[in-house]
Coordinates of C-alpha atoms in Angstrom, one line a residue:
X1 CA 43.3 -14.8 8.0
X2 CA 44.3 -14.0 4.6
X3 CA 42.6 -16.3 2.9
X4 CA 39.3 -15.5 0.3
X5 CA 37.3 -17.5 2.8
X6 CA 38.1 -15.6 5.7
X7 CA 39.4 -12.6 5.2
X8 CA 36.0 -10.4 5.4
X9 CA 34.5 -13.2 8.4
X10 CA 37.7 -11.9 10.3
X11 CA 37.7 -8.3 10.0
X12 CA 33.9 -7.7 10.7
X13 CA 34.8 -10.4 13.8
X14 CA 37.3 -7.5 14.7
X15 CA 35.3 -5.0 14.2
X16 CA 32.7 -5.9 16.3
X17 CA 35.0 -6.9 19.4
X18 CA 36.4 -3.2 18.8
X19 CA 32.5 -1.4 19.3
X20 CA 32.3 -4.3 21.9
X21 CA 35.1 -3.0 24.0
X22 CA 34.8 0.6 23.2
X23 CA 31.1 0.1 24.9
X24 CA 33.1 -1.1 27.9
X25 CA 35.4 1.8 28.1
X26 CA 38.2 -0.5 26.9
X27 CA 39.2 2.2 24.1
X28 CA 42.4 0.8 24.1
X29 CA 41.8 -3.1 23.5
X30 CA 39.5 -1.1 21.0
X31 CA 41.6 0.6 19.1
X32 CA 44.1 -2.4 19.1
X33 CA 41.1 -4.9 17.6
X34 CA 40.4 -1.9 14.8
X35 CA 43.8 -1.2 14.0
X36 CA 44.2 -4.5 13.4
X37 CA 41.6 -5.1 10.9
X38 CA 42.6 -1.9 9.2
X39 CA 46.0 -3.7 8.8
X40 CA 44.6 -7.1 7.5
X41 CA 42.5 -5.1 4.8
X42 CA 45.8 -3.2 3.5
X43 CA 47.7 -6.3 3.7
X44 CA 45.1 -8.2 2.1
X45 CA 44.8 -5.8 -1.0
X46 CA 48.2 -5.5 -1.3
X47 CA 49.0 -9.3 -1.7
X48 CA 45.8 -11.0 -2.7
X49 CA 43.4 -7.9 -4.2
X50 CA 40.3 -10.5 -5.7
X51 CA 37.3 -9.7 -3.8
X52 CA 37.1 -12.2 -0.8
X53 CA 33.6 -14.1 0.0
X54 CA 30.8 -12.3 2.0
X55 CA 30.5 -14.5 5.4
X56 CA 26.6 -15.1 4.1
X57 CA 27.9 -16.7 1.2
X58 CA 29.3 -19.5 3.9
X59 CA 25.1 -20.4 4.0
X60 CA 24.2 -20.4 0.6
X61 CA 24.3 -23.4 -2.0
X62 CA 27.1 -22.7 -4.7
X63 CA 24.2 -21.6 -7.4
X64 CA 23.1 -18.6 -4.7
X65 CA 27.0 -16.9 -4.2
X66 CA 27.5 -14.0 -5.4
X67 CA 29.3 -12.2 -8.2
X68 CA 32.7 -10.9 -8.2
X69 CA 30.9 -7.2 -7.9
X70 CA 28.7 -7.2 -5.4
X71 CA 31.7 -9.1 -3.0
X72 CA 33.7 -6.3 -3.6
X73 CA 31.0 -3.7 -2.6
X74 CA 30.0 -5.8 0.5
X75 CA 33.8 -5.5 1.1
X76 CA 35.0 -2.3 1.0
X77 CA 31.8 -1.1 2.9
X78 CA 33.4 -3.6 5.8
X79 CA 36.6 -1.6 5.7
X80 CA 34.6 1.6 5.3
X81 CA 33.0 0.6 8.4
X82 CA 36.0 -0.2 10.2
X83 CA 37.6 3.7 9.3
X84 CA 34.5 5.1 11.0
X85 CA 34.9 3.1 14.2
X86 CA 38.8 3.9 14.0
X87 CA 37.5 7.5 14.0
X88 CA 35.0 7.4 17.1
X89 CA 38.1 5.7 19.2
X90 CA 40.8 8.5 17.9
X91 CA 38.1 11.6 18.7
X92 CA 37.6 9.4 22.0
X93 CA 41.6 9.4 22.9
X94 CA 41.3 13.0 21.8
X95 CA 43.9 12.0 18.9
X96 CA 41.5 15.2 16.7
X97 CA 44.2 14.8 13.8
X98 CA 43.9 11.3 13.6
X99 CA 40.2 11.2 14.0
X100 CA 39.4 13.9 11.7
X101 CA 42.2 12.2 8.7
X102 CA 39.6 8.9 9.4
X103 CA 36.3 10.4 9.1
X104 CA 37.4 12.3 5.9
X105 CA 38.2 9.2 4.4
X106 CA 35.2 7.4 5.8
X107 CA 33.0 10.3 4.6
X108 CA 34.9 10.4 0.9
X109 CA 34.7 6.5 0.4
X110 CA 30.8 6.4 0.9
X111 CA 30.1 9.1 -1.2
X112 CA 32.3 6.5 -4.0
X113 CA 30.6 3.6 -3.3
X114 CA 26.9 5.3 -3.1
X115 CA 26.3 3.8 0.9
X116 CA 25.3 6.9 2.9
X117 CA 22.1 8.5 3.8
X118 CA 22.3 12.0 2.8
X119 CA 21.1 13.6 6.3
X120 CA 23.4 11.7 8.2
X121 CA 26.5 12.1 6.1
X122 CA 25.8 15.8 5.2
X123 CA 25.5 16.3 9.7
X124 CA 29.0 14.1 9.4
X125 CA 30.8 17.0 7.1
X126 CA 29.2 19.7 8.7
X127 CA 30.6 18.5 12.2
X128 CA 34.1 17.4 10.5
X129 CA 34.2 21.1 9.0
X130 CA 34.4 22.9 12.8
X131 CA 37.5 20.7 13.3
X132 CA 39.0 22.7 10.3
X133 CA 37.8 25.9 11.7
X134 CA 39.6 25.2 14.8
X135 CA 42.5 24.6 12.7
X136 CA 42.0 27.9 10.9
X137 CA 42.1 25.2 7.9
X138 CA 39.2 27.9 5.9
X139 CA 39.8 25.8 2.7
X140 CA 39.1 21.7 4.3
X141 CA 36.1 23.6 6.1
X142 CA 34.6 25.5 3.0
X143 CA 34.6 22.5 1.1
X144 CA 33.4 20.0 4.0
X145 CA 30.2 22.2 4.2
X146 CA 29.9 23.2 0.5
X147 CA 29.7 19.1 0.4
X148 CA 27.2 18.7 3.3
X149 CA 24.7 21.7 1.1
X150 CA 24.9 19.6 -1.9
X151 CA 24.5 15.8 -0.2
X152 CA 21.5 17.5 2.1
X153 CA 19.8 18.8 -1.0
X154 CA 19.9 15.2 -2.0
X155 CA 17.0 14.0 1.1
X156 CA 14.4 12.9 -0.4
X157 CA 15.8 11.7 -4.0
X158 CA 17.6 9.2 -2.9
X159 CA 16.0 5.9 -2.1
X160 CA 16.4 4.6 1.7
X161 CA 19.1 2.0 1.6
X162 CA 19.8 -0.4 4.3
X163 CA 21.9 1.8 6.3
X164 CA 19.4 4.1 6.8
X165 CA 19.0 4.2 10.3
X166 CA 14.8 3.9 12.4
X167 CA 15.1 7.8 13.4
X168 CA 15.9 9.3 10.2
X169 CA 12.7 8.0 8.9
X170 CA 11.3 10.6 10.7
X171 CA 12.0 13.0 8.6
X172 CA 10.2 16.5 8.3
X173 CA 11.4 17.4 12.6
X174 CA 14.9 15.9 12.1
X175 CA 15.2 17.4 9.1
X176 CA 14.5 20.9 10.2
X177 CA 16.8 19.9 13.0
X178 CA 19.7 18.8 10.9
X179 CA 19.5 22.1 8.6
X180 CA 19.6 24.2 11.7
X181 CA 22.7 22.7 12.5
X182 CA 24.4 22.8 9.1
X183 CA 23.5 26.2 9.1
X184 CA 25.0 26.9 12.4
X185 CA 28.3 25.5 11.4
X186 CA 28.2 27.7 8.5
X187 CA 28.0 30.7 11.5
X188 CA 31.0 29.7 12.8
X189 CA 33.1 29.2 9.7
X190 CA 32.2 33.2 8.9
X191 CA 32.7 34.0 12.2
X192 CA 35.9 32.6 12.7
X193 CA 37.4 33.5 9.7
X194 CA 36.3 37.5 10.2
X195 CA 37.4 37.4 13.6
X196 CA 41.2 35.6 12.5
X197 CA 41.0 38.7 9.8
X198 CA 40.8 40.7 12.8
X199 CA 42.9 39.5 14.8
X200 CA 45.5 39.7 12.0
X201 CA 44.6 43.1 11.1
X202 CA 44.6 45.1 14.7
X203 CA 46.7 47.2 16.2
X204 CA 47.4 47.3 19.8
X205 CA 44.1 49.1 21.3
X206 CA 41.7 47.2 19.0
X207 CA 41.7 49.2 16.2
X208 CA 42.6 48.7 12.3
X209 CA 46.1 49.3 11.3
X210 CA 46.5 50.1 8.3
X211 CA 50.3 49.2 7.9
X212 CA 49.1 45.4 8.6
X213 CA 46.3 45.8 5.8
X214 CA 48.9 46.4 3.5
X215 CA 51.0 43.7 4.8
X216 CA 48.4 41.0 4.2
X217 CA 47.2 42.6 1.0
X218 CA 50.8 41.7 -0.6
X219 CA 50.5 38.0 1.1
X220 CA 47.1 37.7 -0.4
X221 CA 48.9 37.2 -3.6
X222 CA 51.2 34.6 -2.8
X223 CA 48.2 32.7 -0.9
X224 CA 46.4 33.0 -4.3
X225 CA 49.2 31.4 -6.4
X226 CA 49.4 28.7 -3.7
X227 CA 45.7 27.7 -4.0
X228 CA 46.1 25.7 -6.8
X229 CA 48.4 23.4 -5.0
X230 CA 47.0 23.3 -1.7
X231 CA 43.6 22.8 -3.5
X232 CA 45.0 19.7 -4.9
X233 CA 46.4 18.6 -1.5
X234 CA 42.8 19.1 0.3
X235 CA 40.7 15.5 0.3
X236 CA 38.3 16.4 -2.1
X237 CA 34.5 14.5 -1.9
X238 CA 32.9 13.4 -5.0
X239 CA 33.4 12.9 -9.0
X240 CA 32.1 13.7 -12.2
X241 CA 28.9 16.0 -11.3
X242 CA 28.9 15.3 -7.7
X243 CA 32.4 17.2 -7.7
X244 CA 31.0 20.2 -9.9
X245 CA 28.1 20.3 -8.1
X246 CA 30.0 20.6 -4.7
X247 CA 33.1 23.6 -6.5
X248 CA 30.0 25.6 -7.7
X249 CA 29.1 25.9 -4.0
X250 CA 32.2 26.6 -2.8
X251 CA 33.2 29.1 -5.2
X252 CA 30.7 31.4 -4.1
X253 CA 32.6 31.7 -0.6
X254 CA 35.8 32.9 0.2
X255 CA 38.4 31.1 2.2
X256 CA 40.6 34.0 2.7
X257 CA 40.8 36.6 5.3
X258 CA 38.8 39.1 3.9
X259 CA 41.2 42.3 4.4
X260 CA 38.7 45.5 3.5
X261 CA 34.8 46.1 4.1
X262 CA 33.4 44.9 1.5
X263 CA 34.6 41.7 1.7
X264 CA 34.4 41.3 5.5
X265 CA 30.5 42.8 4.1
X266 CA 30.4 39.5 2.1
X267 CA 30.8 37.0 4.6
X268 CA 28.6 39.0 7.0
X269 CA 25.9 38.5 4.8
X270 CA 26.6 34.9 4.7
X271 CA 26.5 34.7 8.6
X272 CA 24.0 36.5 8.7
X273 CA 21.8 34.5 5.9
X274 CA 22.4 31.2 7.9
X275 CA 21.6 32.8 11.2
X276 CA 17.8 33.1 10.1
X277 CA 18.0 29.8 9.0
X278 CA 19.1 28.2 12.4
X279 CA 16.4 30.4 13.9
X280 CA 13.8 28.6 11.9
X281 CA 14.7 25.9 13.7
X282 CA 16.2 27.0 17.1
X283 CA 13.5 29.0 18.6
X284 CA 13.3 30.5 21.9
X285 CA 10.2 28.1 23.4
X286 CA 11.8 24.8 23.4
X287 CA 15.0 25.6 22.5
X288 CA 16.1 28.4 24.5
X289 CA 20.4 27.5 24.8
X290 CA 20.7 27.1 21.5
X291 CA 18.3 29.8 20.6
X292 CA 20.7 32.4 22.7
X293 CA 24.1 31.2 21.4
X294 CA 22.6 31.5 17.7
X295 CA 21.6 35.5 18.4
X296 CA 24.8 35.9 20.4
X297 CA 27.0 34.4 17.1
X298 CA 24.4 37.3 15.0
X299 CA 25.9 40.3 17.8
X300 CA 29.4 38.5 17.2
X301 CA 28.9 39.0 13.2
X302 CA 27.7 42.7 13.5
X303 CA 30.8 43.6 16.2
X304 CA 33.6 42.1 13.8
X305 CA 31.9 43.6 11.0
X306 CA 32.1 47.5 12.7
X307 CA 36.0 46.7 13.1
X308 CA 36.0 46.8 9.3
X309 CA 33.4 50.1 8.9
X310 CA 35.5 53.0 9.0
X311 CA 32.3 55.6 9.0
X312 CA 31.8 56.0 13.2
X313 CA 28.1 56.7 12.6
X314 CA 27.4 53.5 10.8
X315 CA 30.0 51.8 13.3
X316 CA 27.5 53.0 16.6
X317 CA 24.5 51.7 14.4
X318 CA 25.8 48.2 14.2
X319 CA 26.6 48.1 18.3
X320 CA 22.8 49.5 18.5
X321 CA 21.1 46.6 16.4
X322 CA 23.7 44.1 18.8
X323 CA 22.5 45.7 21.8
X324 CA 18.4 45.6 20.1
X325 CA 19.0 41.4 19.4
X326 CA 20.2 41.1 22.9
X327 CA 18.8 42.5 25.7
X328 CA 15.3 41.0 24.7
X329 CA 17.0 38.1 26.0
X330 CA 17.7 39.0 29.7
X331 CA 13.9 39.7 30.1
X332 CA 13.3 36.3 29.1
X333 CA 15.8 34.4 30.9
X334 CA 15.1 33.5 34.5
X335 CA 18.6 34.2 36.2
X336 CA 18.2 31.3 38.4
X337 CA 18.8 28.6 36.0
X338 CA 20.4 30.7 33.2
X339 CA 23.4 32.5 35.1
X340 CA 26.2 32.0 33.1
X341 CA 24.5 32.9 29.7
X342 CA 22.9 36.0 31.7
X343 CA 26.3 37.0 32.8
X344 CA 27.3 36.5 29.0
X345 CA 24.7 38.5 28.0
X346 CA 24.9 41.5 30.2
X347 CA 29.0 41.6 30.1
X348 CA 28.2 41.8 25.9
X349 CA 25.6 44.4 26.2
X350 CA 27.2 46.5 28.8
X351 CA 30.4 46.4 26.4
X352 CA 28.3 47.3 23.2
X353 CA 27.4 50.6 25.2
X354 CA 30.6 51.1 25.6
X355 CA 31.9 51.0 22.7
X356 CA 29.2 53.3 21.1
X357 CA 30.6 55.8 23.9
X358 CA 34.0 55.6 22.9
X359 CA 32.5 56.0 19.4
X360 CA 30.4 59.0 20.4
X361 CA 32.7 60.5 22.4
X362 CA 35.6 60.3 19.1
X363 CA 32.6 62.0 16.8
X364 CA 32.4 65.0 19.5
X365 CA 35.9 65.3 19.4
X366 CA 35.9 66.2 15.8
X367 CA 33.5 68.7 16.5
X368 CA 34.6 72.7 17.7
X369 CA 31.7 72.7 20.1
X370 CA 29.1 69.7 20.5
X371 CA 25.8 70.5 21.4
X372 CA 24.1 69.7 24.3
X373 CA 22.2 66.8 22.7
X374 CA 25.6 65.3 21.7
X375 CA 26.4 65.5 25.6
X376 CA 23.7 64.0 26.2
X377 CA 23.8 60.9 24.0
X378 CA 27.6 60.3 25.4
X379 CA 26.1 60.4 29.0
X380 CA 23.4 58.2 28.3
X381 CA 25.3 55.4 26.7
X382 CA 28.1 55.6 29.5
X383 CA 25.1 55.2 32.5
X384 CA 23.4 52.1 30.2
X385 CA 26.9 50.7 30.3
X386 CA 27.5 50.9 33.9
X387 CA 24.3 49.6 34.5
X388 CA 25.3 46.3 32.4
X389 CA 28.4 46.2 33.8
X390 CA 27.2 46.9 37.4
X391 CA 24.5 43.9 36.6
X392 CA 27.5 41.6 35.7
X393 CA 29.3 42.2 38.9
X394 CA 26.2 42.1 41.2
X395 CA 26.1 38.4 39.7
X396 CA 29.4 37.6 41.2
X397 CA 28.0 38.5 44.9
X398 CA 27.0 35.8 47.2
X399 CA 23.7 34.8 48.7
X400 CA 24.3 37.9 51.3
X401 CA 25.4 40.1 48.4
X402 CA 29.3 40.2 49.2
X403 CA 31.5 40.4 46.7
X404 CA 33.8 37.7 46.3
X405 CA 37.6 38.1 48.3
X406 CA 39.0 35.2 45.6
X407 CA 36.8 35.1 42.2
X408 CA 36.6 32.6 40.5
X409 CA 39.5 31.2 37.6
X410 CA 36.0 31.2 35.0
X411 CA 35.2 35.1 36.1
X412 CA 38.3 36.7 36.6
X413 CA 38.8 38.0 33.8
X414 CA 35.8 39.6 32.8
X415 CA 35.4 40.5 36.3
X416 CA 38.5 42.5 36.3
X417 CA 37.5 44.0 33.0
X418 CA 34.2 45.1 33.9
X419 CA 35.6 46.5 37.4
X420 CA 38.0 48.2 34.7
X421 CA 35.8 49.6 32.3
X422 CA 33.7 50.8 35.1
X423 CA 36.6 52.8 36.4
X424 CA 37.2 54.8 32.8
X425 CA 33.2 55.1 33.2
X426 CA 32.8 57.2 35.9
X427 CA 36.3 59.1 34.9
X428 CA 34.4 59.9 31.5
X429 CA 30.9 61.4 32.6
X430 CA 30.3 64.6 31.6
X431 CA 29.4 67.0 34.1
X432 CA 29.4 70.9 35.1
X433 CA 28.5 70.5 38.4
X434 CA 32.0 70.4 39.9
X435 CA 31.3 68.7 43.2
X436 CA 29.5 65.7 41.2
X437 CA 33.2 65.4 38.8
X438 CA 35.1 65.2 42.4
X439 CA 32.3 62.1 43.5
X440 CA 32.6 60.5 40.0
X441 CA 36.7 60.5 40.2
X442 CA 36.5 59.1 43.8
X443 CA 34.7 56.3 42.7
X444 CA 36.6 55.7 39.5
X445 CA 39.9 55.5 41.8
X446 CA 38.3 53.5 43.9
X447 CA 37.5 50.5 41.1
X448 CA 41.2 51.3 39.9
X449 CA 42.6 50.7 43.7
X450 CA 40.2 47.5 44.0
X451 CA 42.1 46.3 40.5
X452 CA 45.8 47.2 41.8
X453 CA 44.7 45.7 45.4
X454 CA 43.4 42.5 44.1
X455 CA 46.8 41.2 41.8
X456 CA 49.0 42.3 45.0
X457 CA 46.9 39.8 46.7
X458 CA 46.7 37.5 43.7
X459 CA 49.4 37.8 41.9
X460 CA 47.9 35.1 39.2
X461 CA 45.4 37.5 38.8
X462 CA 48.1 39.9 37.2
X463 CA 48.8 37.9 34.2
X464 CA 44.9 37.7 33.4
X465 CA 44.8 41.4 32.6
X466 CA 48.6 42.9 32.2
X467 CA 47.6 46.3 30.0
X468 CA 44.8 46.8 32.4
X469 CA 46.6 46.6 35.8
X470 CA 49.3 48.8 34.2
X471 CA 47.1 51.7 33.4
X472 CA 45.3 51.1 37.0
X473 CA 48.5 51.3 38.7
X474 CA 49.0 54.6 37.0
X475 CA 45.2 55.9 37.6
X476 CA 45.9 54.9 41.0
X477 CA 49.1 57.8 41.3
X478 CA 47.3 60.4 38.9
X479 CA 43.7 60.8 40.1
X480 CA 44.3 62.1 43.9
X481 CA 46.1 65.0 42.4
X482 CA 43.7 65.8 39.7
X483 CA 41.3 65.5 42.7
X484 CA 43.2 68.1 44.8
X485 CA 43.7 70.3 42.0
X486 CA 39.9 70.2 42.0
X487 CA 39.3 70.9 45.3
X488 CA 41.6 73.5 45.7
X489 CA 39.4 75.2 42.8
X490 CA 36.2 74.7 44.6
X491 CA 37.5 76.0 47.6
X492 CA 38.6 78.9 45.4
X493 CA 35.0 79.5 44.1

């Protein structure tokens, strides 16, 4: 096996029984054939090193073999081959570290031995960056897709080599296709990394605390004077230009949490930026799933950009352009075949409504006396979000429109919620008419009873929604005395 003759014959023989068995659902016997090769290449380099022959070279007359050079290319793009296979069986036995560590180097050594077709490795670092992501590894991901910019701006200048496959050489459509992706994975890298900032940064009803800020501000620092060292530690892609090429890129991104406005205002933009460029692409006729989850990231990128905006006015505007971008959609979608992304949808927009109440309803607080337009506005918002809400719940009824006794492990939460929110609804419309207040608070109790009712009789249910049930339970006790106290009064007037 280690011999100059064989070495290369044997580990391609390996490497083929390992796609053969992985084709069979034999990961296992697989992985063992591909391991094994990858342990025959070390072992070789480490005690023999010359390149080996090229199995074709077993055909050829003596004056046709080839030089020491090309041998050595032909070999290490064996063992290159072998690291991506190793990868596919790892991300098949849902080993994601493993996997990921193999097609980092895979990616790495055919950027150094100039063997990769630009739109297909570019796609490669794009997808291996959303395993970073999910890491909350902001500085692997930055670069993997700072990489994938530069290598796709390569299509076209780069001759096709041999490994280019039949489907990339139609190019304009998957090329489209392929930027429309990168760009989406962009999305989620500013996305994820706002959302962690505020995450990090919130206090206990959602809001930003500004002891935390401080907090991570000091951090920010000592992250700063670490970057240099986990910089080095990160598998960087690329030399000489390539590697410039690839910093200047990343450089114009950040990797850290942004902690204020502005720089939450910085990645928005970014999002945002890459959002009309996956729309290019992923349009509503033809494309419609991917269309939706591209505007629903957008109303995901203006929501976590209002937790940073501390103006209440601009805050509402930002829940008015998410509710604008998305309920174009539900008039679109046929519910029949679209359900889950309809309930999506309407949960999202009855929540933006919501929200703009709660904000509305803080502005008039700050007021001595709000007009009655300002009434108005809060009552309006609170029926558009019961409507949503209301939508969302109706979707969970049956074919004879009965609500569900057990729902559903998927639903329960956001079923509770909405119940929930519907509840603090009703309790917050503003009314003079004091028999309408008594009919709003009985049905407000009632959705807080349904809440209490339902995790006595599920008690899993309770754990899905703890802060929730403990402020129903306590609605449940208060409101029948505020509603006698009101009744008592009517009867008085």
């Amino acid at each position: 096996r280690l011999s100059q003759d064989c070495v290369s014959l044997y580990i391609q023989a390996q490497n083929n029984l390992g796609i053969l068995w992985s084709e069979r659902e034999e990961i296992e016997t697989a992985q063992a054939y591909l391991e094994s090769s990858e342990a025959l290449y070390n072992q070789y380099m480490k005690e023999i090193g010359s390149p080996p022959l090229d199995p074709t070279e077993h055909f050829l007359p003596e004056e046709e073999k080839l030089a020491e050079q090309e041998r050595s290319k032909r070999f290490e793009k064996v063992y290159t081959h072998n690291l991506y296979y190793l990868a596919q069986v790892y991300q098949h036995m849902e080993m994601f570290e493993k996997a990921a560590h193999y097609c980092h180097s895979t990616l790495k050594r055919q950027l150094e031995h100039n063997a990769y077709h630009p739109i297909e490795w570019a796609i490669n670092a794009a997808t291996l960056s959303q395993f970073y992501i999910n890491k909350l590894c902001f500085m692997e991901a930055r670069h993997c897709l700072s990489a994938a910019n530069v290598i796709f701006g390569q299509t076209g200048k780069i001759s096709t080599t041999e490994d280019t496959t039949e489907a990339e050489g139609d190019v304009p459509e998957l090329y489209h296709q392929r930027k429309g992706e990168i760009a989406r994975c962009w999305i989620k890298y500013c996305l994820t990394l706002l959302q962690n900032a505020q995450l990090s940064m919130q206090d206990n009803i959602g809001e930003l605390d500004l002891d935390k800020q401080s907090e991570l501000r000091a951090l920010r620092k000592k992250e700063l004077d670490e970057e240099e060292r986990v910089r080095k530690k990160a598998v960087q892609f690329g030399t000489g230009e390539l590697c410039d090429a690839i910093s200047a890129v990343e450089e114009k991104v950040s990797y850290l949490r942004p902690l204020d406005f502005e720089e939450a205002r910085e990645l928005f933009l970014l999002g945002q930026h890459y959002v009309f460029e996956a729309k290019e692409f992923f349009q509503i006729d033809g494309y419609v799933t991917d269309h939706i989850e591209v505007v629903q990231d957008h109303s995901a990128l203006f929501k976590v950009l209002a937790f940073f905006e501390t103006d209440m006015e601009r805050r509402c505007k930002m829940h008015k352009r998410r509710i604008a971008m998305l309920e174009p959609l539900i008039v679109d979608l046929n519910p029949q075949y679209y359900l889950l992304v309809n309930r999506q949808i309407q949960f999202e927009i009855a929540h933006a409504y919501y929200d703009m109440m709660d904000l509305k309803v803080a502005i008039a607080d700050k007021l001595r006396d709000p007009d009655s337009h300002i009434v108005k506005k809060i009552n309006n918002l609170n029926k558009s979000a019961l409507k949503y809400y209301q939508l969302f719940l109706d979707s969970l009824r049956d074919p004879n429109k009965v609500f569900p006794e057990h729902i559903g492990e998927d639903v329960l939460r956001p079923a509770m919620l909405a119940k929930f929110r519907v509840a603090r609804l009703y309790g917050k419309i503003i009314t003079a008419d004091p028999k309408k207040e008594l009919e709003n608070l009985a049905t407000s109790l009632e959705h807080y009873k349904f809440i209490v009712d339902y995790c006595e009789k599920h008690p899993e249910a309770a754990q899905e929604i703890e802060v929730e049930l403990e402020l129903s339970k306590e609605m449940v006790s208060l409101l029948p005395t505020k509603m006698e106290r009101f009744r008592t009064k009517m009867a008085l007037t």
